[in-house]
mmCIF file of C-alpha atoms in Angstrom:
data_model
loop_
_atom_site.group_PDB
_atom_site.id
_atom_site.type_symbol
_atom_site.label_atom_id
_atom_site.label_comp_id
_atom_site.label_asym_id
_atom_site.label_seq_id
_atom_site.Cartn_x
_atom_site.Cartn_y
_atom_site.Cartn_z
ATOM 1 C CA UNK A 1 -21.488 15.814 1.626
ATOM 2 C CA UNK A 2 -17.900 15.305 3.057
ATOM 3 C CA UNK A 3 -17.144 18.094 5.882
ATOM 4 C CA UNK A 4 -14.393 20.555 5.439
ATOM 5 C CA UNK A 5 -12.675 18.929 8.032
ATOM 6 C CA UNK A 6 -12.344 15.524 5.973
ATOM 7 C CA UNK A 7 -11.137 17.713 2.528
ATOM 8 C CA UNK A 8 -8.271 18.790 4.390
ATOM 9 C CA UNK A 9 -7.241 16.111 5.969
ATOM 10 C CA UNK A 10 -3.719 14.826 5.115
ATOM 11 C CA UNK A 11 -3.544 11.298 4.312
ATOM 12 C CA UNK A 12 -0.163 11.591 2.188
ATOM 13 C CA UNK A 13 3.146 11.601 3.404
ATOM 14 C CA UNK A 14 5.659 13.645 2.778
ATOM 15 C CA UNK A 15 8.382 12.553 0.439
ATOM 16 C CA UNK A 16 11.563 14.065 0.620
ATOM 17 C CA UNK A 17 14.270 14.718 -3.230
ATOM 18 C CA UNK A 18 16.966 16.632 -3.726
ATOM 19 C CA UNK A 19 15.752 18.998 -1.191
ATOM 20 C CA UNK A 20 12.430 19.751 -1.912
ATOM 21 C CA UNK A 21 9.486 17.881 0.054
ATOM 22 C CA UNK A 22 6.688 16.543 -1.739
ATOM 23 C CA UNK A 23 2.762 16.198 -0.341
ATOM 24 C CA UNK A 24 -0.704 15.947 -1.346
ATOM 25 C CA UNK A 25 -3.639 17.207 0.743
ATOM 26 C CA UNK A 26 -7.382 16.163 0.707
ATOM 27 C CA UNK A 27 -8.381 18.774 -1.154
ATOM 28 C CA UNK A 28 -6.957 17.431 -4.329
ATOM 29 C CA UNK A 29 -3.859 19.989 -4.225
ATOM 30 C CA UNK A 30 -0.084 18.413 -4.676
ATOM 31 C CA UNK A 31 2.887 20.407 -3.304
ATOM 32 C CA UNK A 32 5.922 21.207 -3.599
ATOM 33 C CA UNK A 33 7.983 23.314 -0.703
ATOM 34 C CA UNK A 34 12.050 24.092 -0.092
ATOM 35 C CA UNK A 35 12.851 21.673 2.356
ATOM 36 C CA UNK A 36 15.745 23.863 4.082
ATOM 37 C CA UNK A 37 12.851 26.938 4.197
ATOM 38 C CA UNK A 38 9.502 25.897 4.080
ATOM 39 C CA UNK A 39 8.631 28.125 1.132
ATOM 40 C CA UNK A 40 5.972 26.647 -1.352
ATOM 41 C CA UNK A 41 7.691 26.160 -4.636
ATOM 42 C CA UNK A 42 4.860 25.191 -6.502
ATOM 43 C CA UNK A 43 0.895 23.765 -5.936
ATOM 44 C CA UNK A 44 -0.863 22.092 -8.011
ATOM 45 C CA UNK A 45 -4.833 21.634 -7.511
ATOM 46 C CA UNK A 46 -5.902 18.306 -9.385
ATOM 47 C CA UNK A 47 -9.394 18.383 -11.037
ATOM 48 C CA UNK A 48 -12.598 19.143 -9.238
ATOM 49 C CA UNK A 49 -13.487 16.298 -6.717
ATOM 50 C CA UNK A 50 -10.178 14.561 -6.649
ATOM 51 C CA UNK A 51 -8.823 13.815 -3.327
ATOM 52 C CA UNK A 52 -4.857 12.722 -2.450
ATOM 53 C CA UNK A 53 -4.647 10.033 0.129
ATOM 54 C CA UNK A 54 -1.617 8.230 -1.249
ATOM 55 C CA UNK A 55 2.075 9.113 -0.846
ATOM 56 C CA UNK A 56 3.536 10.671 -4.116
ATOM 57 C CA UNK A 57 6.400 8.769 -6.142
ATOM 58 C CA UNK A 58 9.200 10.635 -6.940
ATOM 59 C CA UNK A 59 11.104 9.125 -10.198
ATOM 60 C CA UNK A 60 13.825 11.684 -11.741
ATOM 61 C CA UNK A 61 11.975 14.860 -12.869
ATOM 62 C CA UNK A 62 8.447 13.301 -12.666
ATOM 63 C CA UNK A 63 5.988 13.026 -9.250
ATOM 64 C CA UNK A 64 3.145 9.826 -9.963
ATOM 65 C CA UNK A 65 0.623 10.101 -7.397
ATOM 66 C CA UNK A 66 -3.081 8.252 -7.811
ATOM 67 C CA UNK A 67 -6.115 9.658 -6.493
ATOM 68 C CA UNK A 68 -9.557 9.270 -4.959
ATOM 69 C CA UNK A 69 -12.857 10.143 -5.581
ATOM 70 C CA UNK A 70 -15.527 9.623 -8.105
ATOM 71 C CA UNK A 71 -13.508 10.869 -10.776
ATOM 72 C CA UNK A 72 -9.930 8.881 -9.566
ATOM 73 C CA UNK A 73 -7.204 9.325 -12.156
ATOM 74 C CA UNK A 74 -3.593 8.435 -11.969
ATOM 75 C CA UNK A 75 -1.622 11.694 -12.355
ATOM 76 C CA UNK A 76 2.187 12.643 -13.623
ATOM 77 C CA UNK A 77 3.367 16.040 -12.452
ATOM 78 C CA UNK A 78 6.816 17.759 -13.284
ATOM 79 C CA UNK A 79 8.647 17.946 -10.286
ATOM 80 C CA UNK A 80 10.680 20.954 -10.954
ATOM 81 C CA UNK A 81 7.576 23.032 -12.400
ATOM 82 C CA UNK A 82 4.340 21.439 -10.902
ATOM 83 C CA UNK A 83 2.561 21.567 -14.289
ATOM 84 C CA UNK A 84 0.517 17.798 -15.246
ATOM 85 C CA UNK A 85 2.094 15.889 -17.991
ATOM 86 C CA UNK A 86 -0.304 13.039 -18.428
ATOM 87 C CA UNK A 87 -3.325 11.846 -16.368
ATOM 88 C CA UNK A 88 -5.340 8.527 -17.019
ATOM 89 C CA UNK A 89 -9.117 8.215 -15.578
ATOM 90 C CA UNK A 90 -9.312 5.276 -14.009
ATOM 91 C CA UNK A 91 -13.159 4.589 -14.861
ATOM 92 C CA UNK A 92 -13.111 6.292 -18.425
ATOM 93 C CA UNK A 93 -16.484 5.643 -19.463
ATOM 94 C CA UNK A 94 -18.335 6.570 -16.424
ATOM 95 C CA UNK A 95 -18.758 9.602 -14.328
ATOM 96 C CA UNK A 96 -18.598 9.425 -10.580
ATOM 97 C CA UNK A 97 -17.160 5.967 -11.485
ATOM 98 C CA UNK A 98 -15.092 5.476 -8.342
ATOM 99 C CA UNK A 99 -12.103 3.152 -8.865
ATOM 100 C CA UNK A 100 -10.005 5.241 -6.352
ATOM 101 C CA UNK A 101 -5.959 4.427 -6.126
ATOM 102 C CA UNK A 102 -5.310 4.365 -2.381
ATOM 103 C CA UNK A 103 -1.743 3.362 -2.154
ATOM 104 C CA UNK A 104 1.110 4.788 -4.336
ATOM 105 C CA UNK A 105 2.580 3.942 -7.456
ATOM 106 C CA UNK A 106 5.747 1.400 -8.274
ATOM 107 C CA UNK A 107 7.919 2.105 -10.969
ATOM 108 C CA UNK A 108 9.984 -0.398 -13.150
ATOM 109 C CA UNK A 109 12.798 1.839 -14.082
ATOM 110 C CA UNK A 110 14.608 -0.245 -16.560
ATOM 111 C CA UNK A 111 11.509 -0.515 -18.610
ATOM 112 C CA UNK A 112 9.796 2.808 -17.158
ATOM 113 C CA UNK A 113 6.620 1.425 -16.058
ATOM 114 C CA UNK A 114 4.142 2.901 -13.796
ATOM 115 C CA UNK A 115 1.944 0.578 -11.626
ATOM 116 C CA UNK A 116 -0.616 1.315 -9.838
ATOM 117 C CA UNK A 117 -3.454 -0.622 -8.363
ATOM 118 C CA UNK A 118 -7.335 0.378 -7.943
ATOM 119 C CA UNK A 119 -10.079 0.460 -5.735
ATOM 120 C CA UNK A 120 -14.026 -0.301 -5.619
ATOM 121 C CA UNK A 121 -16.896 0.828 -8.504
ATOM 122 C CA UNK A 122 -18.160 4.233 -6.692
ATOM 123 C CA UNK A 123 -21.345 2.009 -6.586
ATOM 124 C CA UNK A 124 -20.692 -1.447 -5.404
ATOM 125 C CA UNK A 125 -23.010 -3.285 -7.987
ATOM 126 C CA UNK A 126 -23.037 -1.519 -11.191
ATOM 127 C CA UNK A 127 -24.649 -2.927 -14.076
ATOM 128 C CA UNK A 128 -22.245 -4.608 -15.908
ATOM 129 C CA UNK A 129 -18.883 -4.880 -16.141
ATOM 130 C CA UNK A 130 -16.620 -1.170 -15.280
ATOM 131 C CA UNK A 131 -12.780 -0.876 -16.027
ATOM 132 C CA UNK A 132 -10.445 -0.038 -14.343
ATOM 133 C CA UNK A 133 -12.125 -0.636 -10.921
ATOM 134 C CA UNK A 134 -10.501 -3.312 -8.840
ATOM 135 C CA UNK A 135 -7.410 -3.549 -11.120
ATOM 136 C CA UNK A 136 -3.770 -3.373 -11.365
ATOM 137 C CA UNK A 137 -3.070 -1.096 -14.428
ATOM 138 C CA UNK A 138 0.611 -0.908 -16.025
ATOM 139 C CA UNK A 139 1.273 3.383 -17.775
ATOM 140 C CA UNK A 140 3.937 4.109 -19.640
ATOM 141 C CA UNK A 141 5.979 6.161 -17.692
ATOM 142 C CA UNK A 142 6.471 8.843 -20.746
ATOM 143 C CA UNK A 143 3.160 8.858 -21.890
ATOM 144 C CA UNK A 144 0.354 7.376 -19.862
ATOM 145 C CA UNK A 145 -0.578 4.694 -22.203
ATOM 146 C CA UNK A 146 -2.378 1.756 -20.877
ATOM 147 C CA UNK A 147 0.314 -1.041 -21.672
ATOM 148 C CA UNK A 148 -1.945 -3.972 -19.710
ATOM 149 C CA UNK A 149 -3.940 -4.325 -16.731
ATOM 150 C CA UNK A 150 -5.673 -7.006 -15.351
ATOM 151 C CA UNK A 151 -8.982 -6.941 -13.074
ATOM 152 C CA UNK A 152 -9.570 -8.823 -10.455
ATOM 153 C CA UNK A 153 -13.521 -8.456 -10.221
ATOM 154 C CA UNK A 154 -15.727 -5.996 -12.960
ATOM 155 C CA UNK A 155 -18.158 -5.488 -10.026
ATOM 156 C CA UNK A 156 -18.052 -5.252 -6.295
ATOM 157 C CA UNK A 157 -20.665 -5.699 -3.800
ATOM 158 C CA UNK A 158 -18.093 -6.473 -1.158
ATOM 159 C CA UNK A 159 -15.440 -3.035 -1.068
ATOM 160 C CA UNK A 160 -13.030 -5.576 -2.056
ATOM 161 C CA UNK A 161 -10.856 -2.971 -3.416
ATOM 162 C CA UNK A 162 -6.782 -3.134 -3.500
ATOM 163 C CA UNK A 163 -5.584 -1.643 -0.249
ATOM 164 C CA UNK A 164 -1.139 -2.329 -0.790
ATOM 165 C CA UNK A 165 0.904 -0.563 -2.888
ATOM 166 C CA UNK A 166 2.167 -2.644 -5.771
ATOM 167 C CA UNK A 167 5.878 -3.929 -4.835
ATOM 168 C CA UNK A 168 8.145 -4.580 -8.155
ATOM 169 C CA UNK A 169 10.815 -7.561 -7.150
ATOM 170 C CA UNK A 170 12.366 -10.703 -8.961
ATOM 171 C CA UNK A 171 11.699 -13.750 -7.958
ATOM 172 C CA UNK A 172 13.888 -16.996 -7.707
ATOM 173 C CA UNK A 173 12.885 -20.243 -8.367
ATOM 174 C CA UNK A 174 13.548 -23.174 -5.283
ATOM 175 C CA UNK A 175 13.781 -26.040 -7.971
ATOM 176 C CA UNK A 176 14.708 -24.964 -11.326
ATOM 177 C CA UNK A 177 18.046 -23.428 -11.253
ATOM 178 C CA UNK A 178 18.550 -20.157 -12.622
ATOM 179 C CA UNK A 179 15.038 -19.805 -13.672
ATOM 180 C CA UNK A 180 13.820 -16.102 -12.479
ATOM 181 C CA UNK A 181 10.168 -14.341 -12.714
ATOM 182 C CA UNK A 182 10.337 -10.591 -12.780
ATOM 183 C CA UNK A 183 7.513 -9.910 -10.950
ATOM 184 C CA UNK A 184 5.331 -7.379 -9.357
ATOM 185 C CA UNK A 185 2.691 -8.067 -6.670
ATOM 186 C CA UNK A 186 -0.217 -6.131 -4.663
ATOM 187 C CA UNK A 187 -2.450 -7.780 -1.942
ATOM 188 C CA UNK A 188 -6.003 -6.437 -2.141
ATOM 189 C CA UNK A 189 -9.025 -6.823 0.740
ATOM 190 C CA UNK A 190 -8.884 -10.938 0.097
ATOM 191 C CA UNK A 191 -5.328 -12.047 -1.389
ATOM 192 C CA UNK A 192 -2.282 -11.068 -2.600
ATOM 193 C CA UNK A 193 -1.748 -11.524 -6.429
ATOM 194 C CA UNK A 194 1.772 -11.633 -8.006
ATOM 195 C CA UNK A 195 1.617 -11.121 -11.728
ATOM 196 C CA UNK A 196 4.413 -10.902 -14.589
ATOM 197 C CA UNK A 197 5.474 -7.428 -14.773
ATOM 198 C CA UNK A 198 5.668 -7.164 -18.421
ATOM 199 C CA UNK A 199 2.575 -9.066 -19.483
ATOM 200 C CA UNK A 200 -0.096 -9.011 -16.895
ATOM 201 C CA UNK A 201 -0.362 -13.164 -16.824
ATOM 202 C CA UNK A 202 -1.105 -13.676 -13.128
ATOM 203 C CA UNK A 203 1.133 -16.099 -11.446
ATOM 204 C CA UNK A 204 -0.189 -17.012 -7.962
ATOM 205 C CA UNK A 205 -2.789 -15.691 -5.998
ATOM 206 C CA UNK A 206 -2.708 -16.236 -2.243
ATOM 207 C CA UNK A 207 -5.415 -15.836 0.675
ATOM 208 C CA UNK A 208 -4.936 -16.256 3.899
ATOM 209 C CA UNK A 209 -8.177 -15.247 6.003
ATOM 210 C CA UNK A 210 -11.523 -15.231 4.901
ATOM 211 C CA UNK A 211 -12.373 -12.365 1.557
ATOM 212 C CA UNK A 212 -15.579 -11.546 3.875
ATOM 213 C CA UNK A 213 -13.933 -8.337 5.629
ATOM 214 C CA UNK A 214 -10.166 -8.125 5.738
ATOM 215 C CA UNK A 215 -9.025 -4.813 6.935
ATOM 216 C CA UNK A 216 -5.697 -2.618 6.949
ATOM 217 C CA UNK A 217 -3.531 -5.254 5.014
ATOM 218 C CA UNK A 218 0.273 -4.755 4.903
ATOM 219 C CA UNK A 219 3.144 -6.176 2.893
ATOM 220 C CA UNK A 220 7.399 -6.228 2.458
ATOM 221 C CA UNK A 221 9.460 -7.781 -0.083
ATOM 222 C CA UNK A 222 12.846 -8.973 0.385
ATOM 223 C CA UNK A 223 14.947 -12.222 0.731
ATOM 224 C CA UNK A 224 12.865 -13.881 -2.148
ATOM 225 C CA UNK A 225 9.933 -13.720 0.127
ATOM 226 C CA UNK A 226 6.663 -11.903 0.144
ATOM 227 C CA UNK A 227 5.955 -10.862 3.613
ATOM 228 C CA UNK A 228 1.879 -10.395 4.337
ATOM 229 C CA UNK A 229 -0.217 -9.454 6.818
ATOM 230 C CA UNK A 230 -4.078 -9.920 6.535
ATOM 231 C CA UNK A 231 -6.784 -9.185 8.958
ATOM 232 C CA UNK A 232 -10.023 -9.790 9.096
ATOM 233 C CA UNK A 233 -13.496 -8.573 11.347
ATOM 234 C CA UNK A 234 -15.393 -11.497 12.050
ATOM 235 C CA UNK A 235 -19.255 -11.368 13.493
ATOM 236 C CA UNK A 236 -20.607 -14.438 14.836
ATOM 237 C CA UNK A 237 -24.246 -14.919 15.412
ATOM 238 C CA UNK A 238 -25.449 -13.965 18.938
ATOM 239 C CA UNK A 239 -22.067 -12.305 19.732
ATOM 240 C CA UNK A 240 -19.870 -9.073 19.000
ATOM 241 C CA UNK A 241 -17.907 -8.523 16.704
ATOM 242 C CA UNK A 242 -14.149 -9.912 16.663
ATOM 243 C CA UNK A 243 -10.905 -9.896 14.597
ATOM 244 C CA UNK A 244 -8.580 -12.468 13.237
ATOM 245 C CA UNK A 245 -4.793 -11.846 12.440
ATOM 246 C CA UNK A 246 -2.338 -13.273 10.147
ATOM 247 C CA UNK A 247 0.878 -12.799 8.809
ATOM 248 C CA UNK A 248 2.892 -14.806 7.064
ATOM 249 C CA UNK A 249 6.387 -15.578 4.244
ATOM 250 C CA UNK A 250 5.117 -16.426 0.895
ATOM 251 C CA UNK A 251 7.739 -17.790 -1.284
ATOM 252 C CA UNK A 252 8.056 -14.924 -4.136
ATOM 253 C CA UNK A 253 8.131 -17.634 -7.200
ATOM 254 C CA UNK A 254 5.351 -19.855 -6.077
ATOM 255 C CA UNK A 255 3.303 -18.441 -3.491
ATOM 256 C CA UNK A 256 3.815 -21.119 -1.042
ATOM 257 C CA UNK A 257 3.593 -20.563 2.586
ATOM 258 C CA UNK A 258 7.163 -20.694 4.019
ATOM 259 C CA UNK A 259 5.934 -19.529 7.918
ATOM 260 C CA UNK A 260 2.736 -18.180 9.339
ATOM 261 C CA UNK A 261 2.099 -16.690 12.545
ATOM 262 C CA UNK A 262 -1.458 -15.913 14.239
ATOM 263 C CA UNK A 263 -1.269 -12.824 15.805
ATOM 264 C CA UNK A 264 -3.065 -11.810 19.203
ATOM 265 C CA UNK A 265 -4.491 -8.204 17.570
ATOM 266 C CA UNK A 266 -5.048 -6.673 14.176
ATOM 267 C CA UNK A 267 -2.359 -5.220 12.597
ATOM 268 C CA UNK A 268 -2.900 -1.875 11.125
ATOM 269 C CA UNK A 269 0.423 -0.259 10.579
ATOM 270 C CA UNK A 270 3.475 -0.761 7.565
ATOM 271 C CA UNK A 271 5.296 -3.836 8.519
ATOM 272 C CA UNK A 272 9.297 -3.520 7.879
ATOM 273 C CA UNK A 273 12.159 -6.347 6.928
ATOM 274 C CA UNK A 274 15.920 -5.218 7.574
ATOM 275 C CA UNK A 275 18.519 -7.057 8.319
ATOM 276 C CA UNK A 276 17.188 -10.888 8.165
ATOM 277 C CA UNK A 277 14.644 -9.490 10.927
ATOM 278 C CA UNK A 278 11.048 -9.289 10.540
ATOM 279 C CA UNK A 279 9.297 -6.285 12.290
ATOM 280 C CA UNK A 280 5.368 -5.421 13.132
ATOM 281 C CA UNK A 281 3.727 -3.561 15.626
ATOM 282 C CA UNK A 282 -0.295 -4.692 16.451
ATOM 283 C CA UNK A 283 -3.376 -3.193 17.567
ATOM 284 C CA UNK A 284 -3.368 -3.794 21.280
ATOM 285 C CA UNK A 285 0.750 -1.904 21.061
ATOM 286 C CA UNK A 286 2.746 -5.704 20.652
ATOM 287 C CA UNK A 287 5.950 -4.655 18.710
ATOM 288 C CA UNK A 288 7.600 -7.614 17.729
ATOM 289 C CA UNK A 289 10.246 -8.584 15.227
ATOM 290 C CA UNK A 290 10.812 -11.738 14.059
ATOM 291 C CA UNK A 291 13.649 -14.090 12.245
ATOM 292 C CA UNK A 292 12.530 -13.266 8.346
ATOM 293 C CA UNK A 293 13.825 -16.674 7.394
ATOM 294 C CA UNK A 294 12.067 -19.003 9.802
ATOM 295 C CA UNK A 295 8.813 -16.643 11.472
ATOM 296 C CA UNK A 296 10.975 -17.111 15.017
ATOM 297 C CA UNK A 297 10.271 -15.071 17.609
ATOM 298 C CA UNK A 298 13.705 -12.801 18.660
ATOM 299 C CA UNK A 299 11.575 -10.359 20.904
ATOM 300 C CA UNK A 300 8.294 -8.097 21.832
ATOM 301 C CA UNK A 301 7.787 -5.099 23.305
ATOM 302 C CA UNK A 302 4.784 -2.877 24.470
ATOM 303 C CA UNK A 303 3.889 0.444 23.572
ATOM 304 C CA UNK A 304 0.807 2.178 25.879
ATOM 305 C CA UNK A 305 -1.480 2.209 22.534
ATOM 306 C CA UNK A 306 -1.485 0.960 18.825
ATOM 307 C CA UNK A 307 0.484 2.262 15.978
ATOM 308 C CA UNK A 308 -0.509 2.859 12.786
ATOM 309 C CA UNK A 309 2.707 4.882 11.037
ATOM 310 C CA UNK A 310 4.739 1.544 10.969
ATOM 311 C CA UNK A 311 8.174 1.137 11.617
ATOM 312 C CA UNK A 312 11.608 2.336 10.704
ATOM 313 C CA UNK A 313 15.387 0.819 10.792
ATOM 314 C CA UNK A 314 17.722 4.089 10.659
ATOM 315 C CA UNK A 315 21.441 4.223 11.938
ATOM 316 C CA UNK A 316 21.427 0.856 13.773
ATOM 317 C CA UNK A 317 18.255 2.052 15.591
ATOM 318 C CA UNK A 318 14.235 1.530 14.996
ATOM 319 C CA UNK A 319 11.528 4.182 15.307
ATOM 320 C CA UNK A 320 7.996 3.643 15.447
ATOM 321 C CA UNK A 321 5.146 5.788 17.406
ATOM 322 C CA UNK A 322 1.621 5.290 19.196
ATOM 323 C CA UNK A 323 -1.708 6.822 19.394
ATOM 324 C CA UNK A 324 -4.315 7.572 17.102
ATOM 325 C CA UNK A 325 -6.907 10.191 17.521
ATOM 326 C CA UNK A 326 -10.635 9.608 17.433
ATOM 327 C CA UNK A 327 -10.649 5.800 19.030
ATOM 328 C CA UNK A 328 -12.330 5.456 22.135
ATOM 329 C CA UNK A 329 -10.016 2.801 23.131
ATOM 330 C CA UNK A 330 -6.903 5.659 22.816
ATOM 331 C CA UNK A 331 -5.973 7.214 25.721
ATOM 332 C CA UNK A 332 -6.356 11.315 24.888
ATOM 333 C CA UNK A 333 -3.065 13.277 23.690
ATOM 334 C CA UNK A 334 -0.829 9.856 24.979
ATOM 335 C CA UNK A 335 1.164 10.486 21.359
ATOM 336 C CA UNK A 336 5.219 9.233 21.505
ATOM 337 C CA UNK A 337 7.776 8.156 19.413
ATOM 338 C CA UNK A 338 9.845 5.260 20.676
ATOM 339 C CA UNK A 339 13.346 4.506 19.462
ATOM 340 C CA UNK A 340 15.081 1.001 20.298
ATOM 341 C CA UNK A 341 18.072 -0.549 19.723
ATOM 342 C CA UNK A 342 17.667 -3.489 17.124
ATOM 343 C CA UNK A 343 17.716 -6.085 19.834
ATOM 344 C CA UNK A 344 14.645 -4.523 21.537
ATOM 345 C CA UNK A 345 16.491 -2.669 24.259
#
């Protein structure tokens, strides 16, 4: 059984609207407090079991959040009053089915679409095959009907599960002029899939390391580009353990690669795009940023120890921080924030 320790802990951050902050907590409970006061406006505790690890999505007066555990469900909240409007199970016809949503949810608001993408069975080999495990689904905003969904794998021996939040973005074509894809795209524990947003027909699928153990992988949209990082553990006979790194610029309409990098450590925090500049910070504390268009270097920088919140671009200036308890490789209570000017400086 999980610890109390691990029920509490707070794997969702905070979203900030019209000055009230938004948060879920391990224990399955979503609040709401006054962001000028502190005060709880509201709580709402989710059904027995659930857990909240992803950030919640604000959309006008409705929070989407997804959820973990062996009863995952994607859940709509009212944002003024706290009380559930709709909530789909994610594995309907099975209990302690698993299928957890780890990442948050995208929504198409001229068409008012919820996406959201899904993890593992809660057993990795269950007879047969079990929706909605390992799938992106598409909700109607208003209602929580199942418009489509498609699934990548029934069963999953592997923990293959989706592990980036679906991105929503339209895609140009490099030959056929004016031709446009409206699009929407998650990368999972193997490859990042781009499907039509309004039918579910997949449209590329892309893999860049091996689908026998990528970890922590991270993606960007912007400049008709998919940006991706994926990372991989790799065990070689007679030896430890060892990772691979890669990220690279997928062209959003075809899936092409337009630059790759290998990178000298995993990468385990958000990766940013701003301003025709690519930014990442690795494992071993690299923070680097790089020319979006062409995967040039412009500059790298060391923090004492990795990073895992990501990176921000705020008021000509970027924030990111360091240190992450628990790792034997962290130096104890070494936790800073670090701002820079865009150049690096």
């Amino acid at each position: 059984p999980e610890s109390r320790w691990q029920l509490r802990t707070m794997k969702s951050t905070a979203q900030y609207d019209r000055g009230r902050i938004y948060f879920g907590t391990g224990e399955g409970d979503l609040n709401c407090v006054d962001a000028a006061t502190g005060q709880a406006v509201w709580k709402t505790r989710l059904d027995p079991g659930l857990r909240i690890s992803s950030s919640p999505n604000i959309y006008g007066n409705r929070v989407l959040v997804g959820t973990s555990g062996g009863n995952a469900q994607i859940v709509c909240v009212d944002a003024e009053t706290g009380a559930i409007r709709w909530k789909f199970k994610i594995v309907p016809d099975r209990e302690e089915g698993g299928g957890s949503a780890w990442t948050s949810p995208a929504v198409d608001e001229e068409y008012n679409i919820v996406y959201t993408v899904t993890g593992n069975p809660r057993s990795f080999n269950p007879p047969g095959p079990l929706l909605f495990s390992d799938s992106i689904l598409a909700n109607d905003l208003e209602t929580g009907e199942l418009l489509w969904h498609y699934q990548v794998r029934a069963s999953d021996p592997f923990n293959m599960d989706f592990s980036c939040h679906p991105m929503i973005f339209e895609a140009v074509s490099p030959g056929k002029r004016g031709a446009r894809r409206q699009c929407v795209g998650a990368g999972n524990k193997s490859a990042f899939f781009t499907w039509d947003r309004y039918t579910g027909e997949l449209l590329w699928r892309v893999m860049l390391t091996s689908p026998t153990g990528p970890w922590w992988n991270s993606t960007a949209v912007a400049y008709n580009k998919v940006y991706l990082v994926s990372n991989q553990r790799v065990t070689d006979p007679g030896s430890t353990d060892r990772s691979e790194s890669v990220t690279a610029a997928l062209h959003a309409y075809t899936g092409e690669i337009v630059w790759w990098r290998h990178n000298d450590s995993m990468n385990r925090a958000p990766v940013c795009v701003a301003n025709g500049v690519f930014y990442q910070s690795l494992e071993n504390g690299s923070l680097e940023a790089y020319d979006a268009e062409t995967g040039r270097e412009l500059w790298q920088s060391s923090i004492p120890s990795t990073s895992r919140g990501g990176i921000v671009i705020a008021n000509g200036n970027l924030y990111t921080a360091n240190g992450e308890g628990g790792l034997p490789t962290e130096p104890k209570n070494k936790y800073s924030v670090f701002a820079y000017s865009i150049d690096g400086q």
